[in-house]
Amino acid sequence: IHHAALPGVAGAVPQQQGRVVDRIVARVEGDVILLSQVRELAAFQRLVDGRAESDDRLLSELVEQWVVQAEANTSHFPQPSRSEVDREMARLAGRFTTPEAYAAKLRELGLSATAVRRMLTQQIFLTRYLDYKFRPSVQIEPSQVHTYYQKELLPELAKKHQPVPPETSVEAQIRELLIQREITNLTAKWLDETKGRLRIEIMPPAASP
């Protein structure tokens, strides 16, 4: 699951020529996913990553979010604290040169600060739940750390003409990176298996006027 794209709850419904333009694009069990949710997720991805995925991938992300959210809610997983969300909001705004530049970007994307906070909160919640669910089953061997150092890190540093740190000084960072990589793999496998058991209906695209 694309963590930066985890948030995606329905927000402002887009307007066109004074009338609401929204429709159901998918059904998951008894719930619906709206076109406005796809558009909001695209706007959030542009804010965080500088670009958005295709509509098909955005819709797939929203279905996956539904799956993770449903299980996390069932297990009564705790929501992130206000202070943690505050830190992430500040970090996101800090990517821009001034508060005015950040506000201008939100206006350009049609996102409110409230919507961004809601989506960041969900992103933290879902990412942490997946970590809680899969981290205990991940085992990283010293040989895997060494292989990453030799075959991935060293060539990357050489390409950038950067100094080479001793393996022992980056061992912890490499181990965590490999853990996150395996959590991503386990998440993808679990999502595929879980979606296969759910009633998921993707609606055909709306006909052009």
mmCIF file with all atom_site columns, C-alpha atoms in Angstrom:
data_model
loop_
_atom_site.group_PDB
_atom_site.id
_atom_site.type_symbol
_atom_site.label_atom_id
_atom_site.label_alt_id
_atom_site.label_comp_id
_atom_site.label_asym_id
_atom_site.label_entity_id
_atom_site.label_seq_id
_atom_site.pdbx_PDB_ins_code
_atom_site.Cartn_x
_atom_site.Cartn_y
_atom_site.Cartn_z
_atom_site.occupancy
_atom_site.B_iso_or_equiv
_atom_site.pdbx_formal_charge
_atom_site.auth_seq_id
_atom_site.auth_comp_id
_atom_site.auth_asym_id
_atom_site.auth_atom_id
_atom_site.pdbx_PDB_model_num
ATOM 1   C CA . ILE A 1 1   ? 0.000   0.000   0.000   1.00 0.00 ? 1   ILE A CA 1
ATOM 2   C CA . HIS A 1 2   ? 1.284   3.388   -0.885  1.00 0.00 ? 2   HIS A CA 1
ATOM 3   C CA . HIS A 1 3   ? 1.702   4.963   2.532   1.00 0.00 ? 3   HIS A CA 1
ATOM 4   C CA . ALA A 1 4   ? 1.736   8.507   1.334   1.00 0.00 ? 4   ALA A CA 1
ATOM 5   C CA . ALA A 1 5   ? -1.610  7.777   -0.256  1.00 0.00 ? 5   ALA A CA 1
ATOM 6   C CA . LEU A 1 6   ? -3.223  6.149   2.725   1.00 0.00 ? 6   LEU A CA 1
ATOM 7   C CA . PRO A 1 7   ? -5.609  9.010   3.539   1.00 0.00 ? 7   PRO A CA 1
ATOM 8   C CA . GLY A 1 8   ? -8.652  9.304   1.344   1.00 0.00 ? 8   GLY A CA 1
ATOM 9   C CA . VAL A 1 9   ? -11.910 9.950   3.106   1.00 0.00 ? 9   VAL A CA 1
ATOM 10  C CA . ALA A 1 10  ? -14.598 11.907  1.294   1.00 0.00 ? 10  ALA A CA 1
ATOM 11  C CA . GLY A 1 11  ? -14.153 15.644  1.554   1.00 0.00 ? 11  GLY A CA 1
ATOM 12  C CA . ALA A 1 12  ? -15.529 18.582  -0.363  1.00 0.00 ? 12  ALA A CA 1
ATOM 13  C CA . VAL A 1 13  ? -17.650 17.538  -3.308  1.00 0.00 ? 13  VAL A CA 1
ATOM 14  C CA . PRO A 1 14  ? -16.401 19.168  -6.519  1.00 0.00 ? 14  PRO A CA 1
ATOM 15  C CA . GLN A 1 15  ? -18.635 21.762  -8.129  1.00 0.00 ? 15  GLN A CA 1
ATOM 16  C CA . GLN A 1 16  ? -19.060 22.355  -11.829 1.00 0.00 ? 16  GLN A CA 1
ATOM 17  C CA . GLN A 1 17  ? -21.210 25.116  -13.265 1.00 0.00 ? 17  GLN A CA 1
ATOM 18  C CA . GLY A 1 18  ? -23.136 25.427  -10.015 1.00 0.00 ? 18  GLY A CA 1
ATOM 19  C CA . ARG A 1 19  ? -24.147 21.789  -9.734  1.00 0.00 ? 19  ARG A CA 1
ATOM 20  C CA . VAL A 1 20  ? -22.691 18.921  -7.737  1.00 0.00 ? 20  VAL A CA 1
ATOM 21  C CA . VAL A 1 21  ? -20.629 16.510  -9.808  1.00 0.00 ? 21  VAL A CA 1
ATOM 22  C CA . ASP A 1 22  ? -20.136 13.322  -7.800  1.00 0.00 ? 22  ASP A CA 1
ATOM 23  C CA . ARG A 1 23  ? -20.983 9.694   -8.181  1.00 0.00 ? 23  ARG A CA 1
ATOM 24  C CA . ILE A 1 24  ? -20.348 6.283   -6.678  1.00 0.00 ? 24  ILE A CA 1
ATOM 25  C CA . VAL A 1 25  ? -17.250 4.716   -8.233  1.00 0.00 ? 25  VAL A CA 1
ATOM 26  C CA . ALA A 1 26  ? -17.082 1.559   -6.103  1.00 0.00 ? 26  ALA A CA 1
ATOM 27  C CA . ARG A 1 27  ? -18.893 -0.410  -3.408  1.00 0.00 ? 27  ARG A CA 1
ATOM 28  C CA . VAL A 1 28  ? -17.060 -2.371  -0.719  1.00 0.00 ? 28  VAL A CA 1
ATOM 29  C CA . GLU A 1 29  ? -19.368 -4.585  1.323   1.00 0.00 ? 29  GLU A CA 1
ATOM 30  C CA . GLY A 1 30  ? -22.075 -2.111  2.424   1.00 0.00 ? 30  GLY A CA 1
ATOM 31  C CA . ASP A 1 31  ? -20.028 1.055   1.921   1.00 0.00 ? 31  ASP A CA 1
ATOM 32  C CA . VAL A 1 32  ? -19.477 3.278   -1.094  1.00 0.00 ? 32  VAL A CA 1
ATOM 33  C CA . ILE A 1 33  ? -16.459 5.111   -2.481  1.00 0.00 ? 33  ILE A CA 1
ATOM 34  C CA . LEU A 1 34  ? -17.218 8.386   -4.237  1.00 0.00 ? 34  LEU A CA 1
ATOM 35  C CA . LEU A 1 35  ? -15.526 10.153  -7.118  1.00 0.00 ? 35  LEU A CA 1
ATOM 36  C CA . SER A 1 36  ? -14.927 13.079  -4.745  1.00 0.00 ? 36  SER A CA 1
ATOM 37  C CA . GLN A 1 37  ? -12.815 10.777  -2.559  1.00 0.00 ? 37  GLN A CA 1
ATOM 38  C CA . VAL A 1 38  ? -10.679 9.822   -5.563  1.00 0.00 ? 38  VAL A CA 1
ATOM 39  C CA . ARG A 1 39  ? -10.211 13.514  -6.395  1.00 0.00 ? 39  ARG A CA 1
ATOM 40  C CA . GLU A 1 40  ? -9.333  14.382  -2.798  1.00 0.00 ? 40  GLU A CA 1
ATOM 41  C CA . LEU A 1 41  ? -6.772  11.585  -2.578  1.00 0.00 ? 41  LEU A CA 1
ATOM 42  C CA . ALA A 1 42  ? -5.213  12.811  -5.840  1.00 0.00 ? 42  ALA A CA 1
ATOM 43  C CA . ALA A 1 43  ? -4.942  16.330  -4.394  1.00 0.00 ? 43  ALA A CA 1
ATOM 44  C CA . PHE A 1 44  ? -3.348  15.006  -1.202  1.00 0.00 ? 44  PHE A CA 1
ATOM 45  C CA . GLN A 1 45  ? -0.815  12.976  -3.198  1.00 0.00 ? 45  GLN A CA 1
ATOM 46  C CA . ARG A 1 46  ? 0.112   16.095  -5.172  1.00 0.00 ? 46  ARG A CA 1
ATOM 47  C CA . LEU A 1 47  ? 0.631   17.941  -1.904  1.00 0.00 ? 47  LEU A CA 1
ATOM 48  C CA . VAL A 1 48  ? 2.764   15.220  -0.310  1.00 0.00 ? 48  VAL A CA 1
ATOM 49  C CA . ASP A 1 49  ? 4.517   13.612  -3.300  1.00 0.00 ? 49  ASP A CA 1
ATOM 50  C CA . GLY A 1 50  ? 4.269   16.305  -5.966  1.00 0.00 ? 50  GLY A CA 1
ATOM 51  C CA . ARG A 1 51  ? 2.252   14.025  -8.244  1.00 0.00 ? 51  ARG A CA 1
ATOM 52  C CA . ALA A 1 52  ? -0.817  11.804  -8.197  1.00 0.00 ? 52  ALA A CA 1
ATOM 53  C CA . GLU A 1 53  ? -1.337  8.226   -9.340  1.00 0.00 ? 53  GLU A CA 1
ATOM 54  C CA . SER A 1 54  ? -3.799  7.192   -12.042 1.00 0.00 ? 54  SER A CA 1
ATOM 55  C CA . ASP A 1 55  ? -7.506  7.112   -11.208 1.00 0.00 ? 55  ASP A CA 1
ATOM 56  C CA . ASP A 1 56  ? -7.478  3.292   -11.285 1.00 0.00 ? 56  ASP A CA 1
ATOM 57  C CA . ARG A 1 57  ? -4.613  3.181   -8.791  1.00 0.00 ? 57  ARG A CA 1
ATOM 58  C CA . LEU A 1 58  ? -6.228  5.855   -6.615  1.00 0.00 ? 58  LEU A CA 1
ATOM 59  C CA . LEU A 1 59  ? -9.430  3.806   -6.474  1.00 0.00 ? 59  LEU A CA 1
ATOM 60  C CA . SER A 1 60  ? -7.432  0.696   -5.599  1.00 0.00 ? 60  SER A CA 1
ATOM 61  C CA . GLU A 1 61  ? -5.734  2.668   -2.796  1.00 0.00 ? 61  GLU A CA 1
ATOM 62  C CA . LEU A 1 62  ? -9.129  3.690   -1.405  1.00 0.00 ? 62  LEU A CA 1
ATOM 63  C CA . VAL A 1 63  ? -10.350 0.081   -1.411  1.00 0.00 ? 63  VAL A CA 1
ATOM 64  C CA . GLU A 1 64  ? -7.173  -0.979  0.395   1.00 0.00 ? 64  GLU A CA 1
ATOM 65  C CA . GLN A 1 65  ? -7.634  1.798   2.943   1.00 0.00 ? 65  GLN A CA 1
ATOM 66  C CA . TRP A 1 66  ? -11.151 0.512   3.592   1.00 0.00 ? 66  TRP A CA 1
ATOM 67  C CA . VAL A 1 67  ? -9.767  -2.981  4.264   1.00 0.00 ? 67  VAL A CA 1
ATOM 68  C CA . VAL A 1 68  ? -7.093  -1.770  6.703   1.00 0.00 ? 68  VAL A CA 1
ATOM 69  C CA . GLN A 1 69  ? -9.446  0.684   8.423   1.00 0.00 ? 69  GLN A CA 1
ATOM 70  C CA . ALA A 1 70  ? -12.112 -1.981  8.918   1.00 0.00 ? 70  ALA A CA 1
ATOM 71  C CA . GLU A 1 71  ? -9.723  -4.422  10.603  1.00 0.00 ? 71  GLU A CA 1
ATOM 72  C CA . ALA A 1 72  ? -8.036  -1.705  12.681  1.00 0.00 ? 72  ALA A CA 1
ATOM 73  C CA . ASN A 1 73  ? -11.423 -0.493  13.913  1.00 0.00 ? 73  ASN A CA 1
ATOM 74  C CA . THR A 1 74  ? -12.495 -4.032  14.781  1.00 0.00 ? 74  THR A CA 1
ATOM 75  C CA . SER A 1 75  ? -9.375  -4.498  16.892  1.00 0.00 ? 75  SER A CA 1
ATOM 76  C CA . HIS A 1 76  ? -9.949  -1.118  18.615  1.00 0.00 ? 76  HIS A CA 1
ATOM 77  C CA . PHE A 1 77  ? -6.526  0.122   17.563  1.00 0.00 ? 77  PHE A CA 1
ATOM 78  C CA . PRO A 1 78  ? -5.849  3.545   19.179  1.00 0.00 ? 78  PRO A CA 1
ATOM 79  C CA . GLN A 1 79  ? -5.934  6.775   17.199  1.00 0.00 ? 79  GLN A CA 1
ATOM 80  C CA . PRO A 1 80  ? -2.727  8.866   17.059  1.00 0.00 ? 80  PRO A CA 1
ATOM 81  C CA . SER A 1 81  ? -2.341  11.614  19.641  1.00 0.00 ? 81  SER A CA 1
ATOM 82  C CA . ARG A 1 82  ? -3.078  15.255  18.827  1.00 0.00 ? 82  ARG A CA 1
ATOM 83  C CA . SER A 1 83  ? 0.601   16.137  19.408  1.00 0.00 ? 83  SER A CA 1
ATOM 84  C CA . GLU A 1 84  ? 1.754   13.524  16.912  1.00 0.00 ? 84  GLU A CA 1
ATOM 85  C CA . VAL A 1 85  ? -0.615  14.848  14.258  1.00 0.00 ? 85  VAL A CA 1
ATOM 86  C CA . ASP A 1 86  ? 0.536   18.401  15.069  1.00 0.00 ? 86  ASP A CA 1
ATOM 87  C CA . ARG A 1 87  ? 4.139   17.354  14.394  1.00 0.00 ? 87  ARG A CA 1
ATOM 88  C CA . GLU A 1 88  ? 3.244   15.818  11.033  1.00 0.00 ? 88  GLU A CA 1
ATOM 89  C CA . MET A 1 89  ? 1.214   18.896  10.057  1.00 0.00 ? 89  MET A CA 1
ATOM 90  C CA . ALA A 1 90  ? 4.177   21.118  10.930  1.00 0.00 ? 90  ALA A CA 1
ATOM 91  C CA . ARG A 1 91  ? 6.571   18.880  8.995   1.00 0.00 ? 91  ARG A CA 1
ATOM 92  C CA . LEU A 1 92  ? 4.365   18.994  5.908   1.00 0.00 ? 92  LEU A CA 1
ATOM 93  C CA . ALA A 1 93  ? 3.939   22.777  6.071   1.00 0.00 ? 93  ALA A CA 1
ATOM 94  C CA . GLY A 1 94  ? 7.687   23.116  6.673   1.00 0.00 ? 94  GLY A CA 1
ATOM 95  C CA . ARG A 1 95  ? 8.405   21.767  3.187   1.00 0.00 ? 95  ARG A CA 1
ATOM 96  C CA . PHE A 1 96  ? 7.236   25.117  1.840   1.00 0.00 ? 96  PHE A CA 1
ATOM 97  C CA . THR A 1 97  ? 9.271   28.321  1.998   1.00 0.00 ? 97  THR A CA 1
ATOM 98  C CA . THR A 1 98  ? 6.607   30.288  3.901   1.00 0.00 ? 98  THR A CA 1
ATOM 99  C CA . PRO A 1 99  ? 3.209   29.664  5.529   1.00 0.00 ? 99  PRO A CA 1
ATOM 100 C CA . GLU A 1 100 ? 1.720   31.751  2.710   1.00 0.00 ? 100 GLU A CA 1
ATOM 101 C CA . ALA A 1 101 ? 3.246   29.448  0.085   1.00 0.00 ? 101 ALA A CA 1
ATOM 102 C CA . TYR A 1 102 ? 1.748   26.448  1.874   1.00 0.00 ? 102 TYR A CA 1
ATOM 103 C CA . ALA A 1 103 ? -1.682  28.106  2.077   1.00 0.00 ? 103 ALA A CA 1
ATOM 104 C CA . ALA A 1 104 ? -1.489  29.009  -1.612  1.00 0.00 ? 104 ALA A CA 1
ATOM 105 C CA . LYS A 1 105 ? -0.707  25.387  -2.503  1.00 0.00 ? 105 LYS A CA 1
ATOM 106 C CA . LEU A 1 106 ? -3.721  24.182  -0.515  1.00 0.00 ? 106 LEU A CA 1
ATOM 107 C CA . ARG A 1 107 ? -5.942  26.662  -2.361  1.00 0.00 ? 107 ARG A CA 1
ATOM 108 C CA . GLU A 1 108 ? -4.510  25.542  -5.702  1.00 0.00 ? 108 GLU A CA 1
ATOM 109 C CA . LEU A 1 109 ? -5.272  21.900  -4.866  1.00 0.00 ? 109 LEU A CA 1
ATOM 110 C CA . GLY A 1 110 ? -8.699  22.641  -3.382  1.00 0.00 ? 110 GLY A CA 1
ATOM 111 C CA . LEU A 1 111 ? -7.714  21.239  0.021   1.00 0.00 ? 111 LEU A CA 1
ATOM 112 C CA . SER A 1 112 ? -8.577  22.744  3.397   1.00 0.00 ? 112 SER A CA 1
ATOM 113 C CA . ALA A 1 113 ? -6.194  22.547  6.351   1.00 0.00 ? 113 ALA A CA 1
ATOM 114 C CA . THR A 1 114 ? -8.915  20.557  8.124   1.00 0.00 ? 114 THR A CA 1
ATOM 115 C CA . ALA A 1 115 ? -9.008  17.992  5.311   1.00 0.00 ? 115 ALA A CA 1
ATOM 116 C CA . VAL A 1 116 ? -5.214  17.689  5.328   1.00 0.00 ? 116 VAL A CA 1
ATOM 117 C CA . ARG A 1 117 ? -5.225  17.121  9.085   1.00 0.00 ? 117 ARG A CA 1
ATOM 118 C CA . ARG A 1 118 ? -7.924  14.461  8.774   1.00 0.00 ? 118 ARG A CA 1
ATOM 119 C CA . MET A 1 119 ? -6.015  12.635  6.044   1.00 0.00 ? 119 MET A CA 1
ATOM 120 C CA . LEU A 1 120 ? -2.685  12.840  7.879   1.00 0.00 ? 120 LEU A CA 1
ATOM 121 C CA . THR A 1 121 ? -4.375  11.460  10.994  1.00 0.00 ? 121 THR A CA 1
ATOM 122 C CA . GLN A 1 122 ? -5.699  8.535   8.993   1.00 0.00 ? 122 GLN A CA 1
ATOM 123 C CA . GLN A 1 123 ? -2.311  7.966   7.359   1.00 0.00 ? 123 GLN A CA 1
ATOM 124 C CA . ILE A 1 124 ? -0.585  7.751   10.743  1.00 0.00 ? 124 ILE A CA 1
ATOM 125 C CA . PHE A 1 125 ? -3.319  5.464   12.089  1.00 0.00 ? 125 PHE A CA 1
ATOM 126 C CA . LEU A 1 126 ? -3.268  3.019   9.185   1.00 0.00 ? 126 LEU A CA 1
ATOM 127 C CA . THR A 1 127 ? 0.515   2.937   8.816   1.00 0.00 ? 127 THR A CA 1
ATOM 128 C CA . ARG A 1 128 ? 0.945   2.269   12.520  1.00 0.00 ? 128 ARG A CA 1
ATOM 129 C CA . TYR A 1 129 ? -1.684  -0.482  12.456  1.00 0.00 ? 129 TYR A CA 1
ATOM 130 C CA . LEU A 1 130 ? 0.099   -2.284  9.608   1.00 0.00 ? 130 LEU A CA 1
ATOM 131 C CA . ASP A 1 131 ? 3.371   -1.991  11.525  1.00 0.00 ? 131 ASP A CA 1
ATOM 132 C CA . TYR A 1 132 ? 1.693   -3.414  14.644  1.00 0.00 ? 132 TYR A CA 1
ATOM 133 C CA . LYS A 1 133 ? 0.140   -6.247  12.610  1.00 0.00 ? 133 LYS A CA 1
ATOM 134 C CA . PHE A 1 134 ? 3.212   -7.400  10.686  1.00 0.00 ? 134 PHE A CA 1
ATOM 135 C CA . ARG A 1 135 ? 6.419   -6.270  12.459  1.00 0.00 ? 135 ARG A CA 1
ATOM 136 C CA . PRO A 1 136 ? 6.385   -9.131  15.033  1.00 0.00 ? 136 PRO A CA 1
ATOM 137 C CA . SER A 1 137 ? 6.574   -11.718 12.229  1.00 0.00 ? 137 SER A CA 1
ATOM 138 C CA . VAL A 1 138 ? 9.504   -10.077 10.399  1.00 0.00 ? 138 VAL A CA 1
ATOM 139 C CA . GLN A 1 139 ? 12.955  -11.576 10.999  1.00 0.00 ? 139 GLN A CA 1
ATOM 140 C CA . ILE A 1 140 ? 15.974  -9.890  9.421   1.00 0.00 ? 140 ILE A CA 1
ATOM 141 C CA . GLU A 1 141 ? 19.221  -11.885 9.417   1.00 0.00 ? 141 GLU A CA 1
ATOM 142 C CA . PRO A 1 142 ? 22.690  -10.262 9.661   1.00 0.00 ? 142 PRO A CA 1
ATOM 143 C CA . SER A 1 143 ? 23.446  -11.691 6.215   1.00 0.00 ? 143 SER A CA 1
ATOM 144 C CA . GLN A 1 144 ? 20.536  -9.708  4.744   1.00 0.00 ? 144 GLN A CA 1
ATOM 145 C CA . VAL A 1 145 ? 21.903  -6.492  6.240   1.00 0.00 ? 145 VAL A CA 1
ATOM 146 C CA . HIS A 1 146 ? 25.360  -7.249  4.815   1.00 0.00 ? 146 HIS A CA 1
ATOM 147 C CA . THR A 1 147 ? 23.920  -8.058  1.374   1.00 0.00 ? 147 THR A CA 1
ATOM 148 C CA . TYR A 1 148 ? 21.992  -4.769  1.308   1.00 0.00 ? 148 TYR A CA 1
ATOM 149 C CA . TYR A 1 149 ? 25.116  -2.852  2.336   1.00 0.00 ? 149 TYR A CA 1
ATOM 150 C CA . GLN A 1 150 ? 27.250  -4.482  -0.357  1.00 0.00 ? 150 GLN A CA 1
ATOM 151 C CA . LYS A 1 151 ? 24.793  -4.737  -3.246  1.00 0.00 ? 151 LYS A CA 1
ATOM 152 C CA . GLU A 1 152 ? 22.481  -1.751  -2.780  1.00 0.00 ? 152 GLU A CA 1
ATOM 153 C CA . LEU A 1 153 ? 23.998  0.908   -0.513  1.00 0.00 ? 153 LEU A CA 1
ATOM 154 C CA . LEU A 1 154 ? 27.597  0.871   -1.778  1.00 0.00 ? 154 LEU A CA 1
ATOM 155 C CA . PRO A 1 155 ? 26.670  1.102   -5.494  1.00 0.00 ? 155 PRO A CA 1
ATOM 156 C CA . GLU A 1 156 ? 24.211  3.928   -4.713  1.00 0.00 ? 156 GLU A CA 1
ATOM 157 C CA . LEU A 1 157 ? 26.844  5.901   -2.780  1.00 0.00 ? 157 LEU A CA 1
ATOM 158 C CA . ALA A 1 158 ? 29.426  5.322   -5.528  1.00 0.00 ? 158 ALA A CA 1
ATOM 159 C CA . LYS A 1 159 ? 26.989  6.592   -8.136  1.00 0.00 ? 159 LYS A CA 1
ATOM 160 C CA . LYS A 1 160 ? 26.528  9.806   -6.110  1.00 0.00 ? 160 LYS A CA 1
ATOM 161 C CA . HIS A 1 161 ? 30.251  10.083  -5.284  1.00 0.00 ? 161 HIS A CA 1
ATOM 162 C CA . GLN A 1 162 ? 29.444  10.085  -1.583  1.00 0.00 ? 162 GLN A CA 1
ATOM 163 C CA . PRO A 1 163 ? 31.690  8.780   1.234   1.00 0.00 ? 163 PRO A CA 1
ATOM 164 C CA . VAL A 1 164 ? 31.199  5.200   2.356   1.00 0.00 ? 164 VAL A CA 1
ATOM 165 C CA . PRO A 1 165 ? 30.266  4.753   6.050   1.00 0.00 ? 165 PRO A CA 1
ATOM 166 C CA . PRO A 1 166 ? 31.376  1.633   7.953   1.00 0.00 ? 166 PRO A CA 1
ATOM 167 C CA . GLU A 1 167 ? 28.751  -1.096  7.809   1.00 0.00 ? 167 GLU A CA 1
ATOM 168 C CA . THR A 1 168 ? 28.417  -1.095  11.609  1.00 0.00 ? 168 THR A CA 1
ATOM 169 C CA . SER A 1 169 ? 27.448  2.588   11.624  1.00 0.00 ? 169 SER A CA 1
ATOM 170 C CA . VAL A 1 170 ? 24.477  2.064   9.283   1.00 0.00 ? 170 VAL A CA 1
ATOM 171 C CA . GLU A 1 171 ? 23.439  -1.422  10.403  1.00 0.00 ? 171 GLU A CA 1
ATOM 172 C CA . ALA A 1 172 ? 20.429  -0.234  12.427  1.00 0.00 ? 172 ALA A CA 1
ATOM 173 C CA . GLN A 1 173 ? 19.125  1.963   9.583   1.00 0.00 ? 173 GLN A CA 1
ATOM 174 C CA . ILE A 1 174 ? 19.525  -0.852  7.064   1.00 0.00 ? 174 ILE A CA 1
ATOM 175 C CA . ARG A 1 175 ? 17.749  -3.312  9.364   1.00 0.00 ? 175 ARG A CA 1
ATOM 176 C CA . GLU A 1 176 ? 14.793  -0.935  9.761   1.00 0.00 ? 176 GLU A CA 1
ATOM 177 C CA . LEU A 1 177 ? 14.641  -0.328  6.013   1.00 0.00 ? 177 LEU A CA 1
ATOM 178 C CA . LEU A 1 178 ? 14.545  -4.094  5.395   1.00 0.00 ? 178 LEU A CA 1
ATOM 179 C CA . ILE A 1 179 ? 11.844  -4.504  8.042   1.00 0.00 ? 179 ILE A CA 1
ATOM 180 C CA . GLN A 1 180 ? 9.723   -1.822  6.364   1.00 0.00 ? 180 GLN A CA 1
ATOM 181 C CA . ARG A 1 181 ? 10.268  -3.463  2.982   1.00 0.00 ? 181 ARG A CA 1
ATOM 182 C CA . GLU A 1 182 ? 9.059   -6.805  4.347   1.00 0.00 ? 182 GLU A CA 1
ATOM 183 C CA . ILE A 1 183 ? 6.056   -5.169  6.064   1.00 0.00 ? 183 ILE A CA 1
ATOM 184 C CA . THR A 1 184 ? 5.125   -3.693  2.683   1.00 0.00 ? 184 THR A CA 1
ATOM 185 C CA . ASN A 1 185 ? 5.393   -7.142  1.049   1.00 0.00 ? 185 ASN A CA 1
ATOM 186 C CA . LEU A 1 186 ? 3.315   -8.814  3.770   1.00 0.00 ? 186 LEU A CA 1
ATOM 187 C CA . THR A 1 187 ? 0.718   -6.041  3.565   1.00 0.00 ? 187 THR A CA 1
ATOM 188 C CA . ALA A 1 188 ? 0.346   -6.457  -0.195  1.00 0.00 ? 188 ALA A CA 1
ATOM 189 C CA . LYS A 1 189 ? -0.126  -10.220 0.132   1.00 0.00 ? 189 LYS A CA 1
ATOM 190 C CA . TRP A 1 190 ? -2.666  -9.813  2.960   1.00 0.00 ? 190 TRP A CA 1
ATOM 191 C CA . LEU A 1 191 ? -4.613  -7.167  1.041   1.00 0.00 ? 191 LEU A CA 1
ATOM 192 C CA . ASP A 1 192 ? -4.843  -9.364  -2.047  1.00 0.00 ? 192 ASP A CA 1
ATOM 193 C CA . GLU A 1 193 ? -6.099  -12.306 0.012   1.00 0.00 ? 193 GLU A CA 1
ATOM 194 C CA . THR A 1 194 ? -8.564  -10.182 1.985   1.00 0.00 ? 194 THR A CA 1
ATOM 195 C CA . LYS A 1 195 ? -9.987  -8.369  -1.037  1.00 0.00 ? 195 LYS A CA 1
ATOM 196 C CA . GLY A 1 196 ? -10.642 -11.762 -2.608  1.00 0.00 ? 196 GLY A CA 1
ATOM 197 C CA . ARG A 1 197 ? -13.083 -12.524 0.218   1.00 0.00 ? 197 ARG A CA 1
ATOM 198 C CA . LEU A 1 198 ? -14.960 -9.205  0.091   1.00 0.00 ? 198 LEU A CA 1
ATOM 199 C CA . ARG A 1 199 ? -17.848 -7.995  -2.049  1.00 0.00 ? 199 ARG A CA 1
ATOM 200 C CA . ILE A 1 200 ? -16.126 -5.303  -4.127  1.00 0.00 ? 200 ILE A CA 1
ATOM 201 C CA . GLU A 1 201 ? -17.911 -3.746  -7.105  1.00 0.00 ? 201 GLU A CA 1
ATOM 202 C CA . ILE A 1 202 ? -16.129 -1.243  -9.336  1.00 0.00 ? 202 ILE A CA 1
ATOM 203 C CA . MET A 1 203 ? -18.574 0.920   -11.270 1.00 0.00 ? 203 MET A CA 1
ATOM 204 C CA . PRO A 1 204 ? -18.073 1.500   -15.011 1.00 0.00 ? 204 PRO A CA 1
ATOM 205 C CA . PRO A 1 205 ? -16.821 4.984   -15.954 1.00 0.00 ? 205 PRO A CA 1
ATOM 206 C CA . ALA A 1 206 ? -19.497 7.602   -16.520 1.00 0.00 ? 206 ALA A CA 1
ATOM 207 C CA . ALA A 1 207 ? -20.402 8.111   -20.143 1.00 0.00 ? 207 ALA A CA 1
ATOM 208 C CA . SER A 1 208 ? -19.092 11.328  -21.668 1.00 0.00 ? 208 SER A CA 1
ATOM 209 C CA . PRO A 1 209 ? -21.816 13.922  -22.280 1.00 0.00 ? 209 PRO A CA 1
#
